[in-house]
Amino acid sequence: MQSFNTLKLTVDNNGLATVTMNRPEVHNAFNAEMIAELTQCFNQLNSDKSVRTILLEAAGKSFSAGADINWMKGMVNASQEDNKKDSENLATLLRTINFCSKTTVAKVNGLAFGGGVGLICCCDIAIGEDNAKFGLTEAKLGLVAAVISPYVIDAIGMRKARRYLQTAEVFDAEQAHKMGILSECVDSEKLDSKIDEIIKALTTTGTNAKEISKKLVMSVVGRTIPQQQKIDEYTTQVIAAVRVSDEGQKGLKAFLDKQTPDWS
């Protein structure tokens, strides 16, 4: 297996691949390198016939705080075209995880904001600790949760999405479970044992049966990859336009300067 700079990857003899986001010093925030490595890693695991289940977890105190501040600095001065190209990379990552043929499980601890919530919503199963915090916080910066929106709306539904994408409220694990972001929330000390329980249950079911079941759900109520690509073309256009808008620029600069935007 290939080594990565922002991730740790292990594969055991039972076909469990564990992908650990490994930027704990920045709460596993995204940057261009992590997005590229996660995409490459999931593509690699998807094509590996020995892999049956992929566990996505995070090192340190947080699952993912969303966009890395240094990555966001690059958004401020980037053109709309460059912002769109940048967003397309995130869209590719989310699409890769969402349509992965292997069973994907998210183990959620600490904070999960913005794109971190998007990652969780792309996984088949998500187990979180009861003291985790969640937020679709982009609107606080004058931005929108465009690229992650298809997967978030899949998980929580239109009505809740219309609220939380606008209010940018931070909410707890119990609320995340009620909303559909988490499959289950458990006491922090029971998180590992619950993950083990889920992984064990997955070993009792047929590999082909799992893959076909996942495709069945996608076919009945979801989208195909070509349909998702069309949606991604729209969402990446939206976020690119918002990032270079007056409000988006004000929000980003206020955040980077640790100031309050003038609409607050």
Short mmCIF file of C-alpha atoms in Angstrom, two decimals:
data_model
loop_
_atom_site.label_atom_id
_atom_site.label_comp_id
_atom_site.label_asym_id
_atom_site.label_seq_id
_atom_site.Cartn_x
_atom_site.Cartn_y
_atom_site.Cartn_z
CA MET A 1 0.00 0.00 0.00
CA GLN A 2 1.16 3.50 -0.85
CA SER A 3 2.13 5.91 1.91
CA PHE A 4 0.59 9.38 2.21
CA ASN A 5 1.55 12.68 3.82
CA THR A 6 -1.82 13.62 5.28
CA LEU A 7 -3.26 10.16 5.88
CA LYS A 8 -2.43 6.85 7.50
CA LEU A 9 -3.62 3.68 5.78
CA THR A 10 -3.68 0.14 7.13
CA VAL A 11 -5.35 -2.99 5.76
CA ASP A 12 -5.78 -6.03 8.00
CA ASN A 13 -6.08 -9.70 7.06
CA ASN A 14 -9.89 -9.55 7.27
CA GLY A 15 -10.18 -6.97 4.51
CA LEU A 16 -10.71 -3.95 6.76
CA ALA A 17 -8.96 -0.84 5.44
CA THR A 18 -8.57 1.95 7.98
CA VAL A 19 -8.03 5.43 6.54
CA THR A 20 -6.96 7.91 9.22
CA MET A 21 -6.93 11.60 8.45
CA ASN A 22 -3.67 12.68 10.04
CA ARG A 23 -3.52 16.44 10.43
CA PRO A 24 -4.44 16.67 14.12
CA GLU A 25 -2.59 19.96 14.58
CA VAL A 26 -5.27 21.67 12.42
CA HIS A 27 -8.19 19.46 13.50
CA ASN A 28 -7.84 17.49 10.24
CA ALA A 29 -8.92 20.47 8.15
CA PHE A 30 -8.88 20.00 4.39
CA ASN A 31 -6.22 21.33 2.13
CA ALA A 32 -5.53 20.54 -1.51
CA GLU A 33 -3.08 17.78 -0.62
CA MET A 34 -5.45 16.00 1.75
CA ILE A 35 -8.28 16.16 -0.79
CA ALA A 36 -6.04 14.68 -3.47
CA GLU A 37 -4.69 11.96 -1.17
CA LEU A 38 -8.13 10.94 0.10
CA THR A 39 -9.37 10.67 -3.48
CA GLN A 40 -6.36 8.59 -4.50
CA CYS A 41 -6.63 6.41 -1.40
CA PHE A 42 -10.32 5.61 -1.87
CA ASN A 43 -9.81 4.88 -5.56
CA GLN A 44 -6.97 2.53 -4.66
CA LEU A 45 -9.04 0.72 -2.03
CA ASN A 46 -12.07 0.52 -4.30
CA SER A 47 -10.04 -1.41 -6.88
CA ASP A 48 -8.42 -3.71 -4.31
CA LYS A 49 -10.34 -7.00 -4.27
CA SER A 50 -8.97 -7.93 -0.85
CA VAL A 51 -10.65 -4.91 0.77
CA ARG A 52 -14.20 -5.45 2.03
CA THR A 53 -14.80 -2.49 4.33
CA ILE A 54 -13.28 0.99 4.62
CA LEU A 55 -13.21 2.76 7.98
CA LEU A 56 -12.68 6.52 7.81
CA GLU A 57 -11.43 8.02 11.07
CA ALA A 58 -9.32 10.90 12.31
CA ALA A 59 -6.26 11.35 14.48
CA GLY A 60 -6.42 13.73 17.41
CA LYS A 61 -9.34 15.57 18.96
CA SER A 62 -11.45 16.29 15.87
CA PHE A 63 -12.86 14.46 12.87
CA SER A 64 -12.51 17.44 10.53
CA ALA A 65 -12.95 21.17 11.04
CA GLY A 66 -13.65 21.72 7.34
CA ALA A 67 -11.44 23.92 5.18
CA ASP A 68 -7.87 24.63 6.25
CA ILE A 69 -7.24 28.33 6.94
CA ASN A 70 -4.24 28.48 4.62
CA TRP A 71 -6.29 26.82 1.89
CA MET A 72 -8.98 29.45 2.46
CA LYS A 73 -6.43 32.23 2.09
CA GLY A 74 -5.87 31.05 -1.44
CA MET A 75 -9.61 31.38 -2.16
CA VAL A 76 -9.59 35.12 -1.43
CA ASN A 77 -7.36 36.12 -4.33
CA ALA A 78 -8.18 33.27 -6.71
CA SER A 79 -10.24 33.91 -9.82
CA GLN A 80 -13.72 32.45 -10.23
CA GLU A 81 -12.29 29.94 -12.72
CA ASP A 82 -9.56 28.85 -10.30
CA ASN A 83 -12.09 28.60 -7.48
CA LYS A 84 -14.22 26.35 -9.65
CA LYS A 85 -11.26 24.07 -10.45
CA ASP A 86 -10.43 23.92 -6.74
CA SER A 87 -14.04 23.03 -5.89
CA GLU A 88 -14.14 20.34 -8.57
CA ASN A 89 -11.38 18.50 -6.71
CA LEU A 90 -13.52 18.39 -3.55
CA ALA A 91 -16.53 17.32 -5.62
CA THR A 92 -14.47 14.47 -7.08
CA LEU A 93 -13.46 13.31 -3.59
CA LEU A 94 -17.02 13.30 -2.28
CA ARG A 95 -18.29 11.51 -5.37
CA THR A 96 -15.51 8.92 -5.04
CA ILE A 97 -16.45 8.11 -1.44
CA ASN A 98 -20.19 8.21 -2.01
CA PHE A 99 -20.10 5.80 -4.96
CA CYS A 100 -17.34 3.54 -3.59
CA SER A 101 -18.33 -0.09 -4.13
CA LYS A 102 -16.98 -1.08 -0.69
CA THR A 103 -18.88 -0.53 2.55
CA THR A 104 -17.73 2.74 4.12
CA VAL A 105 -17.94 3.50 7.84
CA ALA A 106 -17.19 6.87 9.45
CA LYS A 107 -15.92 6.99 13.04
CA VAL A 108 -16.66 10.49 14.26
CA ASN A 109 -15.02 12.23 17.21
CA GLY A 110 -14.72 15.84 18.30
CA LEU A 111 -15.60 18.50 15.75
CA ALA A 112 -17.09 17.97 12.30
CA PHE A 113 -17.78 21.22 10.48
CA GLY A 114 -18.50 22.09 6.85
CA GLY A 115 -16.74 19.65 4.56
CA GLY A 116 -16.21 17.31 7.49
CA VAL A 117 -19.97 16.84 7.67
CA GLY A 118 -19.93 16.22 3.93
CA LEU A 119 -17.45 13.38 4.34
CA ILE A 120 -19.66 11.77 7.00
CA CYS A 121 -22.75 12.02 4.82
CA CYS A 122 -20.92 10.27 1.96
CA CYS A 123 -20.29 7.17 4.09
CA ASP A 124 -22.74 4.27 4.36
CA ILE A 125 -22.62 4.14 8.16
CA ALA A 126 -21.53 6.84 10.62
CA ILE A 127 -21.00 6.25 14.34
CA GLY A 128 -20.17 9.25 16.52
CA GLU A 129 -19.28 9.91 20.11
CA ASP A 130 -21.91 11.68 22.16
CA ASN A 131 -19.79 14.77 22.84
CA ALA A 132 -19.07 15.46 19.15
CA LYS A 133 -20.13 18.79 17.66
CA PHE A 134 -21.39 19.44 14.15
CA GLY A 135 -22.08 22.45 11.98
CA LEU A 136 -22.76 23.48 8.41
CA THR A 137 -21.03 26.77 9.11
CA GLU A 138 -20.22 28.14 5.64
CA ALA A 139 -22.90 30.87 5.75
CA LYS A 140 -21.11 32.52 8.69
CA LEU A 141 -18.35 33.36 6.19
CA GLY A 142 -20.76 34.56 3.53
CA LEU A 143 -20.25 31.27 1.68
CA VAL A 144 -22.52 28.32 0.94
CA ALA A 145 -22.21 24.57 1.53
CA ALA A 146 -22.59 23.98 -2.19
CA VAL A 147 -20.33 21.06 -3.03
CA ILE A 148 -21.34 18.95 -0.02
CA SER A 149 -25.03 19.84 -0.36
CA PRO A 150 -26.16 16.79 -2.42
CA TYR A 151 -24.89 14.40 0.23
CA VAL A 152 -26.03 16.48 3.19
CA ILE A 153 -29.53 16.79 1.71
CA ASP A 154 -29.54 13.02 1.09
CA ALA A 155 -28.82 12.51 4.78
CA ILE A 156 -31.01 15.12 6.47
CA GLY A 157 -33.70 15.95 3.91
CA MET A 158 -34.76 19.18 2.27
CA ARG A 159 -36.57 20.74 5.23
CA LYS A 160 -33.67 20.49 7.67
CA ALA A 161 -31.18 21.50 4.99
CA ARG A 162 -33.13 24.69 4.33
CA ARG A 163 -32.69 25.55 8.01
CA TYR A 164 -29.16 24.51 8.84
CA LEU A 165 -27.50 25.72 5.64
CA GLN A 166 -28.88 29.18 6.42
CA THR A 167 -28.51 29.38 10.21
CA ALA A 168 -25.06 27.73 10.40
CA GLU A 169 -26.01 26.48 13.88
CA VAL A 170 -23.65 24.22 15.78
CA PHE A 171 -25.42 21.13 17.13
CA ASP A 172 -24.57 18.07 19.19
CA ALA A 173 -24.30 14.38 18.34
CA GLU A 174 -27.82 13.58 19.53
CA GLN A 175 -29.21 16.15 17.10
CA ALA A 176 -26.91 14.87 14.35
CA HIS A 177 -28.35 11.41 14.94
CA LYS A 178 -31.94 12.68 14.83
CA MET A 179 -31.18 14.55 11.62
CA GLY A 180 -29.63 11.52 9.92
CA ILE A 181 -25.99 12.61 9.78
CA LEU A 182 -25.06 9.92 12.29
CA SER A 183 -26.38 6.37 12.14
CA GLU A 184 -25.85 6.17 15.89
CA CYS A 185 -24.22 8.13 18.71
CA VAL A 186 -22.65 6.41 21.70
CA ASP A 187 -20.72 7.29 24.85
CA SER A 188 -17.13 8.22 24.05
CA GLU A 189 -15.74 5.19 25.87
CA LYS A 190 -18.01 2.91 23.82
CA LEU A 191 -17.12 4.32 20.39
CA ASP A 192 -14.41 1.76 19.62
CA SER A 193 -16.54 -1.19 20.72
CA LYS A 194 -19.51 0.01 18.66
CA ILE A 195 -17.29 0.35 15.59
CA ASP A 196 -15.97 -3.17 16.21
CA GLU A 197 -19.56 -4.41 16.48
CA ILE A 198 -20.51 -2.83 13.15
CA ILE A 199 -17.38 -4.15 11.42
CA LYS A 200 -18.08 -7.64 12.79
CA ALA A 201 -21.66 -7.53 11.51
CA LEU A 202 -20.38 -6.56 8.07
CA THR A 203 -18.11 -9.64 7.98
CA THR A 204 -21.18 -11.88 8.25
CA THR A 205 -22.71 -10.66 4.98
CA GLY A 206 -21.73 -11.51 1.43
CA THR A 207 -19.35 -9.19 -0.42
CA ASN A 208 -21.44 -9.17 -3.59
CA ALA A 209 -24.65 -8.83 -1.58
CA LYS A 210 -23.33 -5.69 0.13
CA GLU A 211 -22.19 -4.12 -3.12
CA ILE A 212 -25.43 -4.92 -4.93
CA SER A 213 -27.49 -3.68 -1.96
CA LYS A 214 -25.63 -0.37 -2.03
CA LYS A 215 -26.21 -0.01 -5.78
CA LEU A 216 -29.85 -0.94 -5.26
CA VAL A 217 -30.37 1.91 -2.81
CA MET A 218 -28.63 4.33 -5.15
CA SER A 219 -30.79 3.19 -8.06
CA VAL A 220 -34.08 3.39 -6.17
CA VAL A 221 -33.70 6.69 -4.33
CA GLY A 222 -30.28 8.07 -5.23
CA ARG A 223 -28.32 9.17 -8.28
CA THR A 224 -25.98 7.58 -10.77
CA ILE A 225 -22.41 8.81 -11.15
CA PRO A 226 -23.23 10.69 -14.41
CA GLN A 227 -26.19 12.37 -12.70
CA GLN A 228 -23.96 13.35 -9.78
CA GLN A 229 -21.36 14.77 -12.17
CA LYS A 230 -24.03 17.05 -13.65
CA ILE A 231 -25.00 18.21 -10.17
CA ASP A 232 -21.33 18.76 -9.30
CA GLU A 233 -20.97 21.00 -12.34
CA TYR A 234 -23.73 23.19 -10.91
CA THR A 235 -22.57 23.19 -7.28
CA THR A 236 -18.96 24.03 -8.16
CA GLN A 237 -20.18 26.94 -10.29
CA VAL A 238 -22.24 28.18 -7.35
CA ILE A 239 -19.44 28.12 -4.78
CA ALA A 240 -16.93 29.62 -7.21
CA ALA A 241 -19.26 32.55 -7.89
CA VAL A 242 -20.01 33.04 -4.19
CA ARG A 243 -16.34 33.01 -3.20
CA VAL A 244 -15.53 35.92 -5.52
CA SER A 245 -18.71 37.88 -4.69
CA ASP A 246 -18.58 40.97 -2.48
CA GLU A 247 -20.18 39.14 0.46
CA GLY A 248 -17.98 36.08 0.05
CA GLN A 249 -14.85 38.21 -0.07
CA LYS A 250 -15.92 40.20 2.99
CA GLY A 251 -16.72 37.03 4.92
CA LEU A 252 -13.47 35.29 4.04
CA LYS A 253 -11.34 38.33 4.83
CA ALA A 254 -13.17 38.91 8.13
CA PHE A 255 -12.57 35.29 9.11
CA LEU A 256 -8.90 35.39 8.18
CA ASP A 257 -8.46 38.70 10.05
CA LYS A 258 -10.36 37.27 13.06
CA GLN A 259 -12.99 39.98 12.79
CA THR A 260 -16.77 39.90 12.74
CA PRO A 261 -18.37 40.38 9.32
CA ASP A 262 -20.56 43.47 9.02
CA TRP A 263 -23.77 41.47 8.67
CA SER A 264 -23.43 39.96 12.17
#
